[in-house]
Short mmCIF file of the C-alpha atoms (twelve columns), coordinates in Angstrom:
data_MODEL
# 
_entry.id   MODEL 
# 
loop_
_atom_site.group_PDB 
_atom_site.id 
_atom_site.type_symbol 
_atom_site.label_atom_id 
_atom_site.label_alt_id 
_atom_site.label_comp_id 
_atom_site.label_asym_id 
_atom_site.label_seq_id 
_atom_site.Cartn_x 
_atom_site.Cartn_y 
_atom_site.Cartn_z 
_atom_site.pdbx_PDB_model_num 
ATOM 1   C CA . MET A 1   0.020   -0.044  -0.031 1 
ATOM 2   C CA . ALA A 2   1.340   3.547   -0.973 1 
ATOM 3   C CA . PRO A 3   2.274   5.708   2.062  1 
ATOM 4   C CA . SER A 4   -0.286  8.255   1.031  1 
ATOM 5   C CA . THR A 5   -3.143  5.706   0.657  1 
ATOM 6   C CA . ALA A 6   -2.264  4.216   4.096  1 
ATOM 7   C CA . ARG A 7   -2.261  7.537   5.654  1 
ATOM 8   C CA . ALA A 8   -5.572  8.452   4.212  1 
ATOM 9   C CA . ARG A 9   -7.043  5.193   5.516  1 
ATOM 10  C CA . ALA A 10  -5.331  5.498   8.895  1 
ATOM 11  C CA . ASP A 11  -7.059  8.989   9.295  1 
ATOM 12  C CA . ALA A 12  -10.467 7.742   8.241  1 
ATOM 13  C CA . MET A 13  -10.217 4.896   10.833 1 
ATOM 14  C CA . ALA A 14  -9.051  7.079   13.633 1 
ATOM 15  C CA . VAL A 15  -11.515 9.918   13.425 1 
ATOM 16  C CA . ASP A 16  -15.264 8.977   14.063 1 
ATOM 17  C CA . ALA A 17  -17.257 10.906  11.321 1 
ATOM 18  C CA . GLY A 18  -20.661 12.328  12.112 1 
ATOM 19  C CA . ASN A 19  -23.716 11.384  10.358 1 
ATOM 20  C CA . ALA A 20  -22.477 7.973   9.353  1 
ATOM 21  C CA . ALA A 21  -22.885 4.310   9.483  1 
ATOM 22  C CA . LEU A 22  -19.793 2.350   9.944  1 
ATOM 23  C CA . ALA A 23  -19.284 -0.918  8.131  1 
ATOM 24  C CA . PRO A 24  -19.751 -3.936  10.470 1 
ATOM 25  C CA . ARG A 25  -16.350 -4.942  12.056 1 
ATOM 26  C CA . TYR A 26  -15.059 -7.393  14.421 1 
ATOM 27  C CA . GLU A 27  -13.479 -6.440  17.647 1 
ATOM 28  C CA . ARG A 28  -11.222 -8.579  20.127 1 
ATOM 29  C CA . LYS A 29  -10.513 -7.203  23.511 1 
ATOM 30  C CA . PHE A 30  -7.709  -7.477  26.018 1 
ATOM 31  C CA . ARG A 31  -8.310  -6.360  29.646 1 
ATOM 32  C CA . VAL A 32  -4.612  -5.932  31.083 1 
ATOM 33  C CA . ASP A 33  -4.598  -5.753  34.932 1 
ATOM 34  C CA . GLU A 34  -1.499  -5.473  37.036 1 
ATOM 35  C CA . THR A 35  0.505   -4.192  34.125 1 
ATOM 36  C CA . SER A 36  1.648   -0.704  33.376 1 
ATOM 37  C CA . ARG A 37  0.608   1.361   30.258 1 
ATOM 38  C CA . ALA A 38  4.187   1.455   29.399 1 
ATOM 39  C CA . VAL A 39  4.673   -2.282  29.146 1 
ATOM 40  C CA . VAL A 40  1.384   -2.495  26.889 1 
ATOM 41  C CA . LEU A 41  2.656   0.109   24.527 1 
ATOM 42  C CA . ARG A 42  6.143   -1.467  24.264 1 
ATOM 43  C CA . ALA A 43  4.323   -4.805  23.293 1 
ATOM 44  C CA . ILE A 44  2.582   -3.039  20.687 1 
ATOM 45  C CA . ALA A 45  5.552   -1.378  19.329 1 
ATOM 46  C CA . GLU A 46  7.336   -4.815  19.276 1 
ATOM 47  C CA . HIS A 47  4.417   -6.546  17.568 1 
ATOM 48  C CA . PRO A 48  5.098   -8.411  14.344 1 
ATOM 49  C CA . ALA A 49  2.193   -6.587  12.469 1 
ATOM 50  C CA . LEU A 50  4.330   -3.352  12.801 1 
ATOM 51  C CA . PHE A 51  1.792   -1.051  14.340 1 
ATOM 52  C CA . ARG A 52  2.458   2.553   14.260 1 
ATOM 53  C CA . GLU A 53  0.522   5.307   15.960 1 
ATOM 54  C CA . ILE A 54  -1.832  7.228   13.598 1 
ATOM 55  C CA . PHE A 55  -3.532  9.856   15.670 1 
ATOM 56  C CA . HIS A 56  -2.789  12.102  18.491 1 
ATOM 57  C CA . GLU A 57  -3.558  10.878  22.076 1 
ATOM 58  C CA . ARG A 58  -6.820  12.315  23.401 1 
ATOM 59  C CA . TYR A 59  -9.534  11.792  26.162 1 
ATOM 60  C CA . VAL A 60  -12.807 10.172  25.206 1 
ATOM 61  C CA . ASN A 61  -16.036 11.021  27.096 1 
ATOM 62  C CA . SER A 62  -19.206 9.078   26.821 1 
ATOM 63  C CA . ILE A 63  -22.551 9.359   28.505 1 
ATOM 64  C CA . TYR A 64  -24.438 6.026   28.301 1 
ATOM 65  C CA . PHE A 65  -28.111 5.869   28.216 1 
ATOM 66  C CA . ASP A 66  -30.300 2.913   29.396 1 
ATOM 67  C CA . THR A 67  -34.011 2.038   30.061 1 
ATOM 68  C CA . PRO A 68  -35.261 2.481   33.664 1 
ATOM 69  C CA . ASP A 69  -34.893 -1.339  34.133 1 
ATOM 70  C CA . LEU A 70  -31.427 -1.489  32.737 1 
ATOM 71  C CA . ARG A 71  -32.409 -3.563  29.687 1 
ATOM 72  C CA . LEU A 72  -29.110 -2.649  27.769 1 
ATOM 73  C CA . TYR A 73  -26.883 -3.438  30.711 1 
ATOM 74  C CA . PHE A 74  -28.344 -6.842  31.354 1 
ATOM 75  C CA . ALA A 75  -28.206 -7.754  27.739 1 
ATOM 76  C CA . ASN A 76  -24.320 -7.188  27.886 1 
ATOM 77  C CA . VAL A 77  -23.940 -8.857  31.356 1 
ATOM 78  C CA . ASP A 78  -25.978 -11.851 30.055 1 
ATOM 79  C CA . GLY A 79  -23.938 -12.057 26.888 1 
ATOM 80  C CA . ASP A 80  -27.027 -11.881 24.647 1 
ATOM 81  C CA . ALA A 81  -26.243 -12.568 21.007 1 
ATOM 82  C CA . GLU A 82  -27.724 -9.188  20.002 1 
ATOM 83  C CA . ARG A 83  -26.683 -6.140  22.289 1 
ATOM 84  C CA . ASP A 84  -27.090 -2.269  21.875 1 
ATOM 85  C CA . LYS A 85  -25.289 0.576   23.548 1 
ATOM 86  C CA . VAL A 86  -26.611 4.150   23.305 1 
ATOM 87  C CA . ARG A 87  -24.169 6.993   24.025 1 
ATOM 88  C CA . LEU A 88  -23.389 10.514  23.546 1 
ATOM 89  C CA . ARG A 89  -19.698 10.911  22.708 1 
ATOM 90  C CA . TRP A 90  -17.303 13.866  22.601 1 
ATOM 91  C CA . TYR A 91  -13.353 14.428  22.995 1 
ATOM 92  C CA . GLY A 92  -11.288 16.528  25.189 1 
ATOM 93  C CA . GLU A 93  -12.570 18.234  28.377 1 
ATOM 94  C CA . MET A 94  -15.253 16.402  30.360 1 
ATOM 95  C CA . LEU A 95  -17.111 19.548  31.724 1 
ATOM 96  C CA . GLY A 96  -18.060 22.779  30.315 1 
ATOM 97  C CA . SER A 97  -19.263 23.521  26.838 1 
ATOM 98  C CA . ILE A 98  -19.580 20.447  24.885 1 
ATOM 99  C CA . ARG A 99  -19.140 21.083  21.113 1 
ATOM 100 C CA . ALA A 100 -19.886 18.837  18.124 1 
ATOM 101 C CA . PRO A 101 -20.971 15.845  20.351 1 
ATOM 102 C CA . THR A 102 -21.824 12.583  18.456 1 
ATOM 103 C CA . LEU A 103 -24.943 10.292  19.332 1 
ATOM 104 C CA . GLU A 104 -23.887 6.779   18.575 1 
ATOM 105 C CA . ARG A 105 -25.926 3.529   18.540 1 
ATOM 106 C CA . LYS A 106 -23.462 0.726   18.754 1 
ATOM 107 C CA . ARG A 107 -24.840 -2.825  17.940 1 
ATOM 108 C CA . LYS A 108 -23.168 -6.199  18.537 1 
ATOM 109 C CA . PHE A 109 -23.916 -9.530  17.004 1 
ATOM 110 C CA . GLY A 110 -21.422 -11.752 18.689 1 
ATOM 111 C CA . LEU A 111 -18.022 -10.459 17.937 1 
ATOM 112 C CA . VAL A 112 -19.250 -8.216  15.071 1 
ATOM 113 C CA . GLY A 113 -20.122 -4.688  15.661 1 
ATOM 114 C CA . SER A 114 -21.718 -1.777  13.854 1 
ATOM 115 C CA . LYS A 115 -22.181 1.763   14.679 1 
ATOM 116 C CA . ASP A 116 -24.595 4.385   13.738 1 
ATOM 117 C CA . SER A 117 -23.158 7.957   14.435 1 
ATOM 118 C CA . VAL A 118 -24.881 11.310  14.020 1 
ATOM 119 C CA . ARG A 119 -23.792 14.832  15.207 1 
ATOM 120 C CA . VAL A 120 -26.139 16.574  17.639 1 
ATOM 121 C CA . GLY A 121 -26.274 19.969  19.169 1 
ATOM 122 C CA . ASP A 122 -23.700 21.515  21.648 1 
ATOM 123 C CA . PHE A 123 -24.764 21.471  25.216 1 
ATOM 124 C CA . ALA A 124 -23.201 22.268  28.609 1 
ATOM 125 C CA . LEU A 125 -22.153 19.657  31.090 1 
ATOM 126 C CA . HIS A 126 -21.694 20.766  34.726 1 
ATOM 127 C CA . ALA A 127 -22.586 19.922  38.309 1 
ATOM 128 C CA . GLY A 128 -26.329 20.695  38.832 1 
ATOM 129 C CA . ILE A 129 -27.380 19.697  35.333 1 
ATOM 130 C CA . HIS A 130 -30.698 17.680  35.145 1 
ATOM 131 C CA . GLY A 131 -30.774 14.400  33.668 1 
ATOM 132 C CA . ALA A 132 -33.887 15.595  31.532 1 
ATOM 133 C CA . ALA A 133 -31.373 18.119  29.866 1 
ATOM 134 C CA . LEU A 134 -29.020 15.317  28.605 1 
ATOM 135 C CA . VAL A 135 -31.988 13.434  27.190 1 
ATOM 136 C CA . ARG A 136 -33.140 16.613  25.283 1 
ATOM 137 C CA . ALA A 137 -29.474 16.942  23.850 1 
ATOM 138 C CA . LEU A 138 -30.537 13.723  21.808 1 
ATOM 139 C CA . ASP A 139 -33.567 15.342  20.527 1 
ATOM 140 C CA . HIS A 140 -31.946 16.838  17.354 1 
ATOM 141 C CA . ASP A 141 -33.198 17.291  13.901 1 
ATOM 142 C CA . ALA A 142 -30.276 15.360  12.595 1 
ATOM 143 C CA . VAL A 143 -31.242 12.213  14.395 1 
ATOM 144 C CA . PRO A 144 -33.588 9.817   12.502 1 
ATOM 145 C CA . PRO A 145 -37.172 9.632   13.850 1 
ATOM 146 C CA . PRO A 146 -36.916 5.912   14.928 1 
ATOM 147 C CA . LEU A 147 -33.619 6.639   16.899 1 
ATOM 148 C CA . ARG A 148 -34.995 9.771   18.401 1 
ATOM 149 C CA . SER A 149 -38.095 7.830   19.682 1 
ATOM 150 C CA . THR A 150 -35.743 5.226   21.196 1 
ATOM 151 C CA . CYS A 151 -33.815 7.921   23.015 1 
ATOM 152 C CA . ARG A 152 -36.938 9.318   24.490 1 
ATOM 153 C CA . ALA A 153 -37.334 6.070   26.322 1 
ATOM 154 C CA . LEU A 154 -33.885 6.017   27.870 1 
ATOM 155 C CA . ARG A 155 -32.205 7.986   30.718 1 
ATOM 156 C CA . PRO A 156 -28.770 9.028   31.286 1 
ATOM 157 C CA . LEU A 157 -26.943 6.399   33.588 1 
ATOM 158 C CA . LEU A 158 -23.249 6.845   33.399 1 
ATOM 159 C CA . LEU A 159 -20.473 8.891   32.167 1 
ATOM 160 C CA . VAL A 160 -17.365 7.313   31.185 1 
ATOM 161 C CA . ARG A 161 -13.937 9.111   30.329 1 
ATOM 162 C CA . TYR A 162 -10.515 7.530   29.402 1 
ATOM 163 C CA . ARG A 163 -7.246  8.301   27.545 1 
ATOM 164 C CA . ARG A 164 -6.999  6.697   24.123 1 
ATOM 165 C CA . ARG A 165 -4.117  6.168   21.619 1 
ATOM 166 C CA . TYR A 166 -4.404  4.724   18.248 1 
ATOM 167 C CA . PHE A 167 -2.357  2.299   16.089 1 
ATOM 168 C CA . LEU A 168 -2.537  0.605   12.806 1 
ATOM 169 C CA . SER A 169 -0.697  -2.216  11.303 1 
ATOM 170 C CA . SER A 170 1.558   -1.866  8.350  1 
ATOM 171 C CA . CYS A 171 -0.804  -3.715  6.122  1 
ATOM 172 C CA . GLY A 172 -3.511  -1.196  7.036  1 
ATOM 173 C CA . ARG A 173 -6.112  -4.001  7.893  1 
ATOM 174 C CA . PHE A 174 -5.745  -3.893  11.740 1 
ATOM 175 C CA . ARG A 175 -6.289  -1.087  14.069 1 
ATOM 176 C CA . VAL A 176 -5.540  -1.026  17.804 1 
ATOM 177 C CA . THR A 177 -6.808  1.249   20.476 1 
ATOM 178 C CA . VAL A 178 -5.042  1.531   23.830 1 
ATOM 179 C CA . ASP A 179 -7.143  3.015   26.572 1 
ATOM 180 C CA . ASP A 180 -6.259  3.688   30.262 1 
ATOM 181 C CA . ASP A 181 -6.911  6.314   32.996 1 
ATOM 182 C CA . LEU A 182 -10.534 5.000   33.108 1 
ATOM 183 C CA . GLN A 183 -13.062 7.121   35.150 1 
ATOM 184 C CA . PHE A 184 -16.808 6.717   35.831 1 
ATOM 185 C CA . VAL A 185 -19.236 9.141   37.031 1 
ATOM 186 C CA . ARG A 186 -22.745 8.197   38.098 1 
ATOM 187 C CA . LEU A 187 -25.831 10.079  36.632 1 
ATOM 188 C CA . GLU A 188 -29.189 10.371  37.892 1 
ATOM 189 C CA . GLU A 189 -32.560 11.199  36.402 1 
ATOM 190 C CA . GLY A 190 -32.850 14.369  38.445 1 
ATOM 191 C CA . VAL A 191 -30.275 16.866  39.416 1 
ATOM 192 C CA . ASN A 192 -26.737 15.680  39.042 1 
ATOM 193 C CA . ALA A 193 -23.882 16.616  41.524 1 
ATOM 194 C CA . LEU A 194 -21.327 14.476  39.597 1 
ATOM 195 C CA . ALA A 195 -19.841 13.623  42.678 1 
ATOM 196 C CA . ARG A 196 -20.067 9.791   42.755 1 
ATOM 197 C CA . ARG A 197 -17.005 8.594   40.913 1 
ATOM 198 C CA . ALA A 198 -15.102 5.406   40.482 1 
ATOM 199 C CA . ARG A 199 -11.866 4.362   38.585 1 
ATOM 200 C CA . ASP A 200 -10.630 1.384   36.932 1 
ATOM 201 C CA . PRO A 201 -6.836  0.920   36.903 1 
ATOM 202 C CA . ALA A 202 -6.683  -1.623  33.939 1 
ATOM 203 C CA . VAL A 203 -5.360  -0.894  30.368 1 
ATOM 204 C CA . ILE A 204 -7.830  -1.826  27.757 1 
ATOM 205 C CA . ILE A 205 -6.695  -3.097  24.194 1 
ATOM 206 C CA . GLU A 206 -8.960  -3.258  21.442 1 
ATOM 207 C CA . LEU A 207 -8.268  -5.099  18.031 1 
ATOM 208 C CA . LYS A 208 -10.613 -3.887  15.318 1 
ATOM 209 C CA . TYR A 209 -10.858 -5.190  11.743 1 
ATOM 210 C CA . ALA A 210 -13.221 -5.936  8.862  1 
ATOM 211 C CA . ALA A 211 -15.123 -9.265  9.023  1 
ATOM 212 C CA . GLU A 212 -13.343 -10.563 6.040  1 
ATOM 213 C CA . ASP A 213 -9.866  -10.319 7.870  1 
ATOM 214 C CA . ASP A 214 -11.177 -12.535 10.836 1 
ATOM 215 C CA . ARG A 215 -9.042  -15.562 9.994  1 
ATOM 216 C CA . ALA A 216 -5.908  -13.331 9.688  1 
ATOM 217 C CA . ALA A 217 -6.806  -11.566 12.889 1 
ATOM 218 C CA . ALA A 218 -6.472  -14.834 14.900 1 
ATOM 219 C CA . ALA A 219 -2.547  -14.548 14.366 1 
ATOM 220 C CA . VAL A 220 -2.505  -10.910 15.193 1 
ATOM 221 C CA . ALA A 221 -4.364  -11.612 18.531 1 
ATOM 222 C CA . LYS A 222 -2.149  -14.507 19.323 1 
ATOM 223 C CA . ALA A 223 1.120   -12.366 19.031 1 
ATOM 224 C CA . MET A 224 -0.246  -10.257 21.859 1 
ATOM 225 C CA . PRO A 225 1.460   -11.184 25.095 1 
ATOM 226 C CA . PHE A 226 -2.046  -10.718 26.849 1 
ATOM 227 C CA . ARG A 227 -5.289  -12.904 27.181 1 
ATOM 228 C CA . LEU A 228 -8.277  -12.255 25.237 1 
ATOM 229 C CA . THR A 229 -11.298 -11.168 27.448 1 
ATOM 230 C CA . ARG A 230 -14.788 -9.755  27.465 1 
ATOM 231 C CA . ASN A 231 -14.763 -6.194  28.677 1 
ATOM 232 C CA . SER A 232 -17.461 -3.470  28.646 1 
ATOM 233 C CA . LYS A 233 -16.445 -0.018  29.951 1 
ATOM 234 C CA . TYR A 234 -20.163 0.495   30.556 1 
ATOM 235 C CA . VAL A 235 -20.795 -2.655  32.535 1 
ATOM 236 C CA . VAL A 236 -17.676 -2.106  34.651 1 
ATOM 237 C CA . GLY A 237 -18.812 1.507   35.448 1 
ATOM 238 C CA . VAL A 238 -22.359 0.404   36.468 1 
ATOM 239 C CA . ASP A 239 -20.999 -2.443  38.543 1 
ATOM 240 C CA . SER A 240 -18.697 0.227   40.293 1 
ATOM 241 C CA . LEU A 241 -21.337 2.735   41.148 1 
ATOM 242 C CA . PHE A 242 -24.832 1.001   41.091 1 
ATOM 243 C CA . HIS A 243 -26.230 -1.680  43.335 1 
ATOM 244 C CA . VAL A 244 -27.529 -3.764  40.616 1 
# 
C-alpha cells in the first residue's frame, strides 16, 4: 500500500465521522490488569504486525443511556447475541461547553459490531445539570426519527472518560486502540452533582478489523502477550457505582 493511501485510510479509521453508519467490524479485547501502560505500549511497538501510531492521544468522554430497568446493561452482562449501547460521545475536556458531540448507537452481534453515528447540538455539562437536559440534547433534527423515539425512552446513567491512543498495522487492515485512566461518574434522572465517581486501573486493548480479515486476525491476536477477554467499560462502570 502506498504511504499516501495508508495515511488516508489511517485518518479515516482514527476519526469518528458524524452522520455516518460504519461498516460492520470485528472487535477483540484484552483487559490488562497489574501491568503498566508503558509495558502495553512496548508490546504493541514490538508486535510483528508493525503497528504505528496514527492519531494524537486524546481523552474520550461518553454518556451512556439505558432504560429504567437497565435492559441494555443486562443484555451485555448476560452475553445476549444481540446487544445495543446508546451513548453521547465527545473528545477533550469532560465538563464545560461540549461542542460537536456525537450520538452513537452501537450494535453487537457476537463479535461483530456496527455503529450508527450522528452529530447533535452543543450542550453544557456541569454539576447541577438535570438528567432531562441530557435527554433533550439527543432530540436533534439530524437524528433519524426511529432513533429519536428510542432515545426518549432512555435515561442518562453513566459518564465514562478515558485516555486513548490509536495504532494501525503496516498492512492497514488492523487497528488497535489502547485505553487507560478509566473514570466513571454516576448520573441521575434528576439533578446531577457529578460527585459519585470510581476508577478502573486496567489498560484496555481493542483490536478492530473488517469481517473478511477475521482469520488473519487470529494470528495478530495470538502475537499479543495478553489474554483475550470480554470487557465493557459501561458494565464495569455500572458495577462500580450502582447496586444492581
